[in-house]
PDB file of C-alpha atoms and ligand atoms in Angstrom:
ATOM      1  CA  MET A1466      52.809  94.016 121.804  1.00  0.00           C
ATOM      2  CA  SER A1467      52.881  91.354 124.366  1.00  0.00           C
ATOM      3  CA  THR A1468      50.275  90.314 126.622  1.00  0.00           C
ATOM      4  CA  ARG A1469      49.952  92.186 130.088  1.00  0.00           C
ATOM      5  CA  VAL A1470      47.877  91.286 133.005  1.00  0.00           C
ATOM      6  CA  TYR A1471      46.639  93.709 135.780  1.00  0.00           C
ATOM      7  CA  LEU A1472      44.546  92.930 139.006  1.00  0.00           C
ATOM      8  CA  LEU A1473      42.166  95.613 139.598  1.00  0.00           C
ATOM      9  CA  ASP A1474      41.531  96.133 143.321  1.00  0.00           C
ATOM     10  CA  ASN A1475      37.772  96.323 144.157  1.00  0.00           C
ATOM     11  CA  GLY A1476      37.630  96.279 147.989  1.00  0.00           C
ATOM     12  CA  THR A1477      36.885  93.815 150.600  1.00  0.00           C
ATOM     13  CA  LEU A1478      33.842  91.893 151.972  1.00  0.00           C
ATOM     14  CA  ALA A1479      33.316  89.897 155.239  1.00  0.00           C
ATOM     15  CA  ILE A1480      31.836  86.594 155.950  1.00  0.00           C
ATOM     16  CA  ASP A1481      31.797  84.013 158.753  1.00  0.00           C
ATOM     17  CA  MET A1482      34.959  81.844 158.549  1.00  0.00           C
ATOM     18  CA  SER A1483      32.780  78.690 158.192  1.00  0.00           C
ATOM     19  CA  PHE A1484      31.741  79.846 154.819  1.00  0.00           C
ATOM     20  CA  VAL A1485      35.395  79.839 153.665  1.00  0.00           C
ATOM     21  CA  THR A1486      36.334  76.515 155.181  1.00  0.00           C
ATOM     22  CA  TRP A1487      33.237  74.514 155.455  1.00  0.00           C
ATOM     23  CA  ASN A1488      32.121  73.486 158.938  1.00  0.00           C
ATOM     24  CA  HIS A1489      35.292  75.070 160.359  1.00  0.00           C
ATOM     25  CA  GLY A1490      35.822  78.348 162.222  1.00  0.00           C
ATOM     26  CA  HIS A1491      32.291  79.294 163.264  1.00  0.00           C
ATOM     27  CA  GLY A1492      31.974  82.699 164.747  1.00  0.00           C
ATOM     28  CA  THR A1493      35.292  84.088 163.407  1.00  0.00           C
ATOM     29  CA  GLU A1494      34.725  86.942 160.704  1.00  0.00           C
ATOM     30  CA  TYR A1495      37.042  86.686 157.655  1.00  0.00           C
ATOM     31  CA  ARG A1496      37.562  89.810 155.766  1.00  0.00           C
ATOM     32  CA  PHE A1497      38.713  89.225 152.290  1.00  0.00           C
ATOM     33  CA  PRO A1498      39.781  90.936 148.964  1.00  0.00           C
ATOM     34  CA  VAL A1499      37.821  91.108 145.685  1.00  0.00           C
ATOM     35  CA  TYR A1500      39.413  91.931 142.505  1.00  0.00           C
ATOM     36  CA  ALA A1501      38.999  91.859 138.818  1.00  0.00           C
ATOM     37  CA  ILE A1502      41.584  90.978 136.146  1.00  0.00           C
ATOM     38  CA  PHE A1503      42.263  92.918 133.101  1.00  0.00           C
ATOM     39  CA  ILE A1504      44.388  91.334 130.297  1.00  0.00           C
ATOM     40  CA  ASP A1505      45.733  93.542 127.593  1.00  0.00           C
ATOM     41  CA  HIS A1506      46.139  91.358 124.830  1.00  0.00           C
ATOM     42  CA  PRO A1507      46.999  92.075 121.191  1.00  0.00           C
ATOM     43  CA  GLN A1508      43.488  90.856 120.007  1.00  0.00           C
ATOM     44  CA  GLY A1509      41.457  92.557 122.718  1.00  0.00           C
ATOM     45  CA  LYS A1510      41.132  94.205 126.148  1.00  0.00           C
ATOM     46  CA  ILE A1511      39.707  91.572 128.180  1.00  0.00           C
ATOM     47  CA  LEU A1512      38.100  91.968 131.588  1.00  0.00           C
ATOM     48  CA  VAL A1513      37.816  88.862 133.629  1.00  0.00           C
ATOM     49  CA  ASP A1514      34.725  89.463 136.155  1.00  0.00           C
ATOM     50  CA  THR A1515      33.416  92.741 137.142  1.00  0.00           C
ATOM     51  CA  GLY A1516      33.520  93.091 141.027  1.00  0.00           C
ATOM     52  CA  PHE A1517      30.933  94.012 143.388  1.00  0.00           C
ATOM     53  CA  ASP A1518      28.733  97.207 143.781  1.00  0.00           C
ATOM     54  CA  LYS A1519      28.934  98.682 147.327  1.00  0.00           C
ATOM     55  CA  ALA A1520      25.553 100.171 147.292  1.00  0.00           C
ATOM     56  CA  TRP A1521      24.059  96.834 146.122  1.00  0.00           C
ATOM     57  CA  VAL A1522      25.805  94.827 148.870  1.00  0.00           C
ATOM     58  CA  GLU A1523      24.737  97.429 151.424  1.00  0.00           C
ATOM     59  CA  ARG A1524      21.030  97.025 150.419  1.00  0.00           C
ATOM     60  CA  VAL A1525      20.964  93.335 149.842  1.00  0.00           C
ATOM     61  CA  LEU A1526      23.671  91.536 152.009  1.00  0.00           C
ATOM     62  CA  PRO A1527      24.597  94.270 154.517  1.00  0.00           C
ATOM     63  CA  PHE A1528      26.018  91.606 156.743  1.00  0.00           C
ATOM     64  CA  GLU A1529      28.826  91.197 154.331  1.00  0.00           C
ATOM     65  CA  LYS A1530      29.983  94.768 155.512  1.00  0.00           C
ATOM     66  CA  PRO A1531      31.416  96.069 152.200  1.00  0.00           C
ATOM     67  CA  ARG A1532      34.328  98.281 152.073  1.00  0.00           C
ATOM     68  CA  GLN A1533      35.161 100.064 148.802  1.00  0.00           C
ATOM     69  CA  GLU A1534      36.859 103.412 148.422  1.00  0.00           C
ATOM     70  CA  PRO A1535      35.923 105.454 145.468  1.00  0.00           C
ATOM     71  CA  SER A1536      39.360 104.600 143.902  1.00  0.00           C
ATOM     72  CA  GLN A1537      38.420 100.909 144.097  1.00  0.00           C
ATOM     73  CA  THR A1538      35.441 100.941 141.656  1.00  0.00           C
ATOM     74  CA  LEU A1539      36.102  99.116 138.351  1.00  0.00           C
ATOM     75  CA  THR A1540      36.042 102.304 136.323  1.00  0.00           C
ATOM     76  CA  ALA A1541      38.466 104.028 138.885  1.00  0.00           C
ATOM     77  CA  GLN A1542      40.831 101.113 138.439  1.00  0.00           C
ATOM     78  CA  LEU A1543      40.669 100.967 134.780  1.00  0.00           C
ATOM     79  CA  ALA A1544      41.436 104.664 134.741  1.00  0.00           C
ATOM     80  CA  LEU A1545      44.717 104.053 136.513  1.00  0.00           C
ATOM     81  CA  LEU A1546      45.600 102.269 133.229  1.00  0.00           C
ATOM     82  CA  GLY A1547      44.282 105.140 131.145  1.00  0.00           C
ATOM     83  CA  LEU A1548      41.375 103.080 130.094  1.00  0.00           C
ATOM     84  CA  ARG A1549      37.573 104.026 129.667  1.00  0.00           C
ATOM     85  CA  PRO A1550      34.988 101.293 129.918  1.00  0.00           C
ATOM     86  CA  GLU A1551      33.944 101.467 126.281  1.00  0.00           C
ATOM     87  CA  GLN A1552      37.483 100.394 125.179  1.00  0.00           C
ATOM     88  CA  ILE A1553      36.874  96.856 126.848  1.00  0.00           C
ATOM     89  CA  THR A1554      36.136  94.600 124.073  1.00  0.00           C
ATOM     90  CA  HIS A1555      35.319  91.367 126.164  1.00  0.00           C
ATOM     91  CA  VAL A1556      34.135  90.670 129.519  1.00  0.00           C
ATOM     92  CA  VAL A1557      34.387  87.050 130.725  1.00  0.00           C
ATOM     93  CA  ASN A1558      32.279  86.214 133.647  1.00  0.00           C
ATOM     94  CA  SER A1559      33.967  83.146 135.476  1.00  0.00           C
ATOM     95  CA  HIS A1560      30.590  82.722 136.990  1.00  0.00           C
ATOM     96  CA  LEU A1561      27.685  85.149 137.999  1.00  0.00           C
ATOM     97  CA  HIS A1562      27.860  85.500 141.780  1.00  0.00           C
ATOM     98  CA  PHE A1563      27.310  89.190 142.662  1.00  0.00           C
ATOM     99  CA  ASP A1564      30.935  89.893 143.421  1.00  0.00           C
ATOM    100  CA  HIS A1565      32.071  88.699 140.015  1.00  0.00           C
ATOM    101  CA  CYS A1566      29.493  90.523 137.814  1.00  0.00           C
ATOM    102  CA  SER A1567      28.044  93.634 139.332  1.00  0.00           C
ATOM    103  CA  GLY A1568      29.890  95.954 137.023  1.00  0.00           C
ATOM    104  CA  ASN A1569      28.665  94.339 133.875  1.00  0.00           C
ATOM    105  CA  THR A1570      26.413  97.022 132.798  1.00  0.00           C
ATOM    106  CA  GLN A1571      29.118  99.513 132.694  1.00  0.00           C
ATOM    107  CA  PHE A1572      30.442  97.782 129.695  1.00  0.00           C
ATOM    108  CA  PRO A1573      27.778  97.944 127.032  1.00  0.00           C
ATOM    109  CA  ASP A1574      30.101  97.713 124.023  1.00  0.00           C
ATOM    110  CA  ALA A1575      31.841  94.618 125.155  1.00  0.00           C
ATOM    111  CA  THR A1576      31.114  90.970 124.114  1.00  0.00           C
ATOM    112  CA  PHE A1577      30.024  89.059 127.378  1.00  0.00           C
ATOM    113  CA  VAL A1578      31.639  85.548 127.415  1.00  0.00           C
ATOM    114  CA  MET A1579      30.085  83.035 130.039  1.00  0.00           C
ATOM    115  CA  THR A1580      28.816  79.625 130.159  1.00  0.00           C
ATOM    116  CA  LYS A1581      25.217  78.943 129.109  1.00  0.00           C
ATOM    117  CA  GLU A1582      24.881  76.863 132.288  1.00  0.00           C
ATOM    118  CA  GLU A1583      25.849  79.792 134.534  1.00  0.00           C
ATOM    119  CA  LEU A1584      23.432  82.237 132.836  1.00  0.00           C
ATOM    120  CA  ARG A1585      20.648  79.824 133.331  1.00  0.00           C
ATOM    121  CA  HIS A1586      21.412  79.386 137.031  1.00  0.00           C
ATOM    122  CA  ALA A1587      21.831  83.220 137.598  1.00  0.00           C
ATOM    123  CA  PHE A1588      18.076  83.594 136.255  1.00  0.00           C
ATOM    124  CA  VAL A1589      16.744  80.563 138.275  1.00  0.00           C
ATOM    125  CA  PRO A1590      19.264  79.683 141.174  1.00  0.00           C
ATOM    126  CA  GLU A1591      18.618  76.913 143.544  1.00  0.00           C
ATOM    127  CA  THR A1592      16.903  77.885 146.821  1.00  0.00           C
ATOM    128  CA  PHE A1593      20.189  77.718 148.637  1.00  0.00           C
ATOM    129  CA  GLU A1594      22.068  79.649 146.025  1.00  0.00           C
ATOM    130  CA  ARG A1595      19.622  82.630 145.999  1.00  0.00           C
ATOM    131  CA  LEU A1596      21.921  85.057 147.952  1.00  0.00           C
ATOM    132  CA  GLY A1597      24.686  84.826 145.367  1.00  0.00           C
ATOM    133  CA  TYR A1598      22.740  85.634 142.370  1.00  0.00           C
ATOM    134  CA  ASP A1599      20.629  88.626 141.191  1.00  0.00           C
ATOM    135  CA  ARG A1600      19.292  88.420 137.679  1.00  0.00           C
ATOM    136  CA  GLN A1601      19.005  92.195 137.381  1.00  0.00           C
ATOM    137  CA  LEU A1602      22.861  92.279 137.370  1.00  0.00           C
ATOM    138  CA  VAL A1603      23.089  90.111 134.454  1.00  0.00           C
ATOM    139  CA  ASP A1604      19.926  90.662 132.363  1.00  0.00           C
ATOM    140  CA  MET A1605      21.344  92.640 129.681  1.00  0.00           C
ATOM    141  CA  PRO A1606      18.967  91.882 126.528  1.00  0.00           C
ATOM    142  CA  SER A1607      20.796  94.077 124.092  1.00  0.00           C
ATOM    143  CA  ALA A1608      24.392  92.822 125.080  1.00  0.00           C
ATOM    144  CA  LYS A1609      26.594  90.911 122.763  1.00  0.00           C
ATOM    145  CA  MET A1610      26.896  87.410 124.112  1.00  0.00           C
ATOM    146  CA  GLN A1611      29.131  84.567 123.527  1.00  0.00           C
ATOM    147  CA  LEU A1612      27.636  81.652 125.541  1.00  0.00           C
ATOM    148  CA  LEU A1613      29.733  78.526 125.975  1.00  0.00           C
ATOM    149  CA  ASP A1614      29.041  75.025 126.511  1.00  0.00           C
ATOM    150  CA  LEU A1615      32.302  73.720 127.870  1.00  0.00           C
ATOM    151  CA  ARG A1616      31.086  70.457 129.551  1.00  0.00           C
ATOM    152  CA  GLY A1617      34.654  69.254 130.724  1.00  0.00           C
ATOM    153  CA  TYR A1618      36.467  71.039 127.917  1.00  0.00           C
ATOM    154  CA  GLU A1619      38.451  74.318 127.690  1.00  0.00           C
ATOM    155  CA  TYR A1620      38.065  77.280 125.292  1.00  0.00           C
ATOM    156  CA  GLU A1621      40.902  79.413 124.007  1.00  0.00           C
ATOM    157  CA  LEU A1622      39.235  82.810 123.900  1.00  0.00           C
ATOM    158  CA  VAL A1623      42.365  84.445 122.117  1.00  0.00           C
ATOM    159  CA  PRO A1624      45.843  83.069 121.682  1.00  0.00           C
ATOM    160  CA  GLY A1625      47.272  82.273 125.357  1.00  0.00           C
ATOM    161  CA  VAL A1626      43.986  82.961 127.148  1.00  0.00           C
ATOM    162  CA  THR A1627      42.147  79.740 128.144  1.00  0.00           C
ATOM    163  CA  LEU A1628      38.984  79.322 129.942  1.00  0.00           C
ATOM    164  CA  ILE A1629      38.474  75.950 131.678  1.00  0.00           C
ATOM    165  CA  ASP A1630      35.392  74.270 132.765  1.00  0.00           C
ATOM    166  CA  THR A1631      35.535  74.005 136.611  1.00  0.00           C
ATOM    167  CA  PRO A1632      32.153  73.449 138.200  1.00  0.00           C
ATOM    168  CA  GLY A1633      31.346  72.722 141.765  1.00  0.00           C
ATOM    169  CA  HIS A1634      31.169  76.169 143.370  1.00  0.00           C
ATOM    170  CA  SER A1635      28.535  77.087 140.782  1.00  0.00           C
ATOM    171  CA  TYR A1636      27.050  74.898 137.817  1.00  0.00           C
ATOM    172  CA  GLY A1637      28.724  76.871 135.123  1.00  0.00           C
ATOM    173  CA  HIS A1638      31.947  78.100 136.732  1.00  0.00           C
ATOM    174  CA  MET A1639      35.275  78.803 134.468  1.00  0.00           C
ATOM    175  CA  SER A1640      38.917  79.233 135.523  1.00  0.00           C
ATOM    176  CA  VAL A1641      41.275  81.211 133.568  1.00  0.00           C
ATOM    177  CA  VAL A1642      44.891  80.682 132.479  1.00  0.00           C
ATOM    178  CA  VAL A1643      46.912  83.377 130.779  1.00  0.00           C
ATOM    179  CA  LYS A1644      50.108  82.475 129.142  1.00  0.00           C
ATOM    180  CA  LEU A1645      52.914  85.340 129.282  1.00  0.00           C
ATOM    181  CA  GLY A1646      55.880  85.492 127.130  1.00  0.00           C
ATOM    182  CA  SER A1647      58.860  84.520 129.265  1.00  0.00           C
ATOM    183  CA  GLN A1648      57.253  84.550 132.760  1.00  0.00           C
ATOM    184  CA  ALA A1649      55.370  81.798 134.369  1.00  0.00           C
ATOM    185  CA  PRO A1650      51.703  81.402 133.071  1.00  0.00           C
ATOM    186  CA  MET A1651      49.155  82.788 135.455  1.00  0.00           C
ATOM    187  CA  VAL A1652      46.515  80.455 136.774  1.00  0.00           C
ATOM    188  CA  PHE A1653      43.349  82.011 138.229  1.00  0.00           C
ATOM    189  CA  PRO A1654      41.360  79.227 139.729  1.00  0.00           C
ATOM    190  CA  ILE A1655      38.730  81.909 140.708  1.00  0.00           C
ATOM    191  CA  ASP A1656      36.137  80.479 142.890  1.00  0.00           C
ATOM    192  CA  VAL A1657      37.481  76.862 142.664  1.00  0.00           C
ATOM    193  CA  ALA A1658      39.444  77.815 145.889  1.00  0.00           C
ATOM    194  CA  TRP A1659      39.028  80.984 147.631  1.00  0.00           C
ATOM    195  CA  THR A1660      42.299  80.555 149.742  1.00  0.00           C
ATOM    196  CA  ARG A1661      45.354  78.495 149.993  1.00  0.00           C
ATOM    197  CA  GLU A1662      43.793  76.380 152.771  1.00  0.00           C
ATOM    198  CA  ASN A1663      41.002  75.437 150.405  1.00  0.00           C
ATOM    199  CA  LEU A1664      43.424  74.413 147.582  1.00  0.00           C
ATOM    200  CA  GLU A1665      45.973  72.710 149.430  1.00  0.00           C
ATOM    201  CA  HIS A1666      43.944  70.695 151.967  1.00  0.00           C
ATOM    202  CA  ARG A1667      41.116  70.094 149.131  1.00  0.00           C
ATOM    203  CA  HIS A1668      38.796  71.817 151.810  1.00  0.00           C
ATOM    204  CA  PRO A1669      35.601  72.930 149.993  1.00  0.00           C
ATOM    205  CA  MET A1670      34.218  76.173 150.784  1.00  0.00           C
ATOM    206  CA  GLY A1671      30.846  76.371 152.479  1.00  0.00           C
ATOM    207  CA  LEU A1672      29.194  77.819 149.304  1.00  0.00           C
ATOM    208  CA  HIS A1673      28.851  75.221 146.522  1.00  0.00           C
ATOM    209  CA  VAL A1674      26.480  73.346 144.442  1.00  0.00           C
ATOM    210  CA  ASP A1675      28.475  70.108 144.613  1.00  0.00           C
ATOM    211  CA  PRO A1676      31.382  69.767 147.165  1.00  0.00           C
ATOM    212  CA  LEU A1677      32.723  66.608 145.469  1.00  0.00           C
ATOM    213  CA  GLN A1678      32.792  68.167 141.869  1.00  0.00           C
ATOM    214  CA  LEU A1679      34.468  71.268 143.588  1.00  0.00           C
ATOM    215  CA  GLN A1680      37.332  69.074 144.661  1.00  0.00           C
ATOM    216  CA  TYR A1681      37.706  67.632 141.377  1.00  0.00           C
ATOM    217  CA  SER A1682      37.811  71.138 139.843  1.00  0.00           C
ATOM    218  CA  MET A1683      40.521  71.953 142.606  1.00  0.00           C
ATOM    219  CA  MET A1684      42.573  68.932 141.602  1.00  0.00           C
ATOM    220  CA  LYS A1685      42.227  69.791 137.895  1.00  0.00           C
ATOM    221  CA  ILE A1686      43.517  73.287 138.292  1.00  0.00           C
ATOM    222  CA  GLN A1687      46.420  72.126 140.456  1.00  0.00           C
ATOM    223  CA  ASN A1688      47.284  69.563 137.702  1.00  0.00           C
ATOM    224  CA  ILE A1689      47.205  72.368 135.032  1.00  0.00           C
ATOM    225  CA  ALA A1690      49.397  74.642 136.998  1.00  0.00           C
ATOM    226  CA  ASP A1691      51.904  71.783 137.852  1.00  0.00           C
ATOM    227  CA  ARG A1692      51.971  70.757 134.179  1.00  0.00           C
ATOM    228  CA  ILE A1693      52.609  74.273 132.745  1.00  0.00           C
ATOM    229  CA  GLY A1694      54.783  75.667 135.536  1.00  0.00           C
ATOM    230  CA  GLY A1695      52.033  78.281 136.447  1.00  0.00           C
ATOM    231  CA  LYS A1696      51.642  80.413 139.322  1.00  0.00           C
ATOM    232  CA  ILE A1697      48.375  80.332 141.044  1.00  0.00           C
ATOM    233  CA  PHE A1698      46.625  83.601 142.125  1.00  0.00           C
ATOM    234  CA  LEU A1699      43.855  83.041 144.546  1.00  0.00           C
ATOM    235  CA  PRO A1700      40.590  85.128 144.410  1.00  0.00           C
ATOM    236  CA  HIS A1701      39.848  85.799 147.881  1.00  0.00           C
ATOM    237  CA  ASP A1702      43.033  85.088 150.089  1.00  0.00           C
ATOM    238  CA  ALA A1703      43.559  87.879 152.445  1.00  0.00           C
ATOM    239  CA  ALA A1704      46.999  86.654 153.575  1.00  0.00           C
ATOM    240  CA  GLU A1705      48.512  86.289 149.899  1.00  0.00           C
ATOM    241  CA  TYR A1706      46.652  89.344 148.158  1.00  0.00           C
ATOM    242  CA  PRO A1707      49.219  91.778 149.586  1.00  0.00           C
ATOM    243  CA  THR A1708      51.915  89.961 147.855  1.00  0.00           C
ATOM    244  CA  TYR A1709      50.166  90.288 144.450  1.00  0.00           C
ATOM    245  CA  ARG A1710      50.966  93.354 141.970  1.00  0.00           C
ATOM    246  CA  LYS A1711      47.874  95.660 141.661  1.00  0.00           C
ATOM    247  CA  ALA A1712      47.176  98.284 138.941  1.00  0.00           C
ATOM    248  CA  PRO A1713      48.809 100.315 137.727  1.00  0.00           C
ATOM    249  CA  GLN A1714      51.417  97.778 138.386  1.00  0.00           C
ATOM    250  CA  GLY A1715      50.934  94.582 136.381  1.00  0.00           C
ATOM    251  CA  TYR A1716      52.360  91.316 135.071  1.00  0.00           C
ATOM    252  CA  GLU A1717      53.896  91.031 131.604  1.00  0.00           C
ATOM    253  CA  GLY A1718      55.864  88.675 129.657  1.00  0.00           C
TER     254      GLY A1718
HETATM  255 ZN1  LIG B2825      31.374  82.703 143.900  1.00  0.00          ZN
END
């Protein structure tokens, strides 16, 4: 069996454009997609990120105007592939902002993979990060955890699926690269660059812990993609998202 990758559509959120392109675009609303990534690998059924919960956003951050049809919940998206939550073996959290981890508790049988640094910050965020985190979303005392300490390095979770240390947007952020047999590797910067504008112009998003570090992480991801001939899939680019295949369609090598 070869590796297959599926993008699980999770709906959309809206923010002011100045959060996307720091200090530019004030007063313009940007509605952006959110998706999770499912990697069907011979050594595991791996979910990268678990999306947002509409009710949570409506309660805590109503100004982000969440839109999510019943068919766009993570469990509904997995059902498109004939999967039940208990079949997921690994949940990788790129970082623990609410739109990347709100479905975690739906996968009690999985091993959760994230950086130690990120988990610490989800519990005790800086004051300016507080809207991004909610410790109740990630406080799972009985969950199996694989806490990574990457510090500039990368970690191959299973052959061909590599987690890369890319801080700047958050302290313990990871990007993901997936090798496919005959097709170009898939490079997921995750929140190193929300949009093409961020990546190509090294224009940091307005949400970050260290904008300079974020720019270094952008360069790192671009260099990796260039070196391996990878295709970059951006996490929140409203213009590019319609060109990506979504579950039940997928990418396979
Ligand atoms: Zn984020």
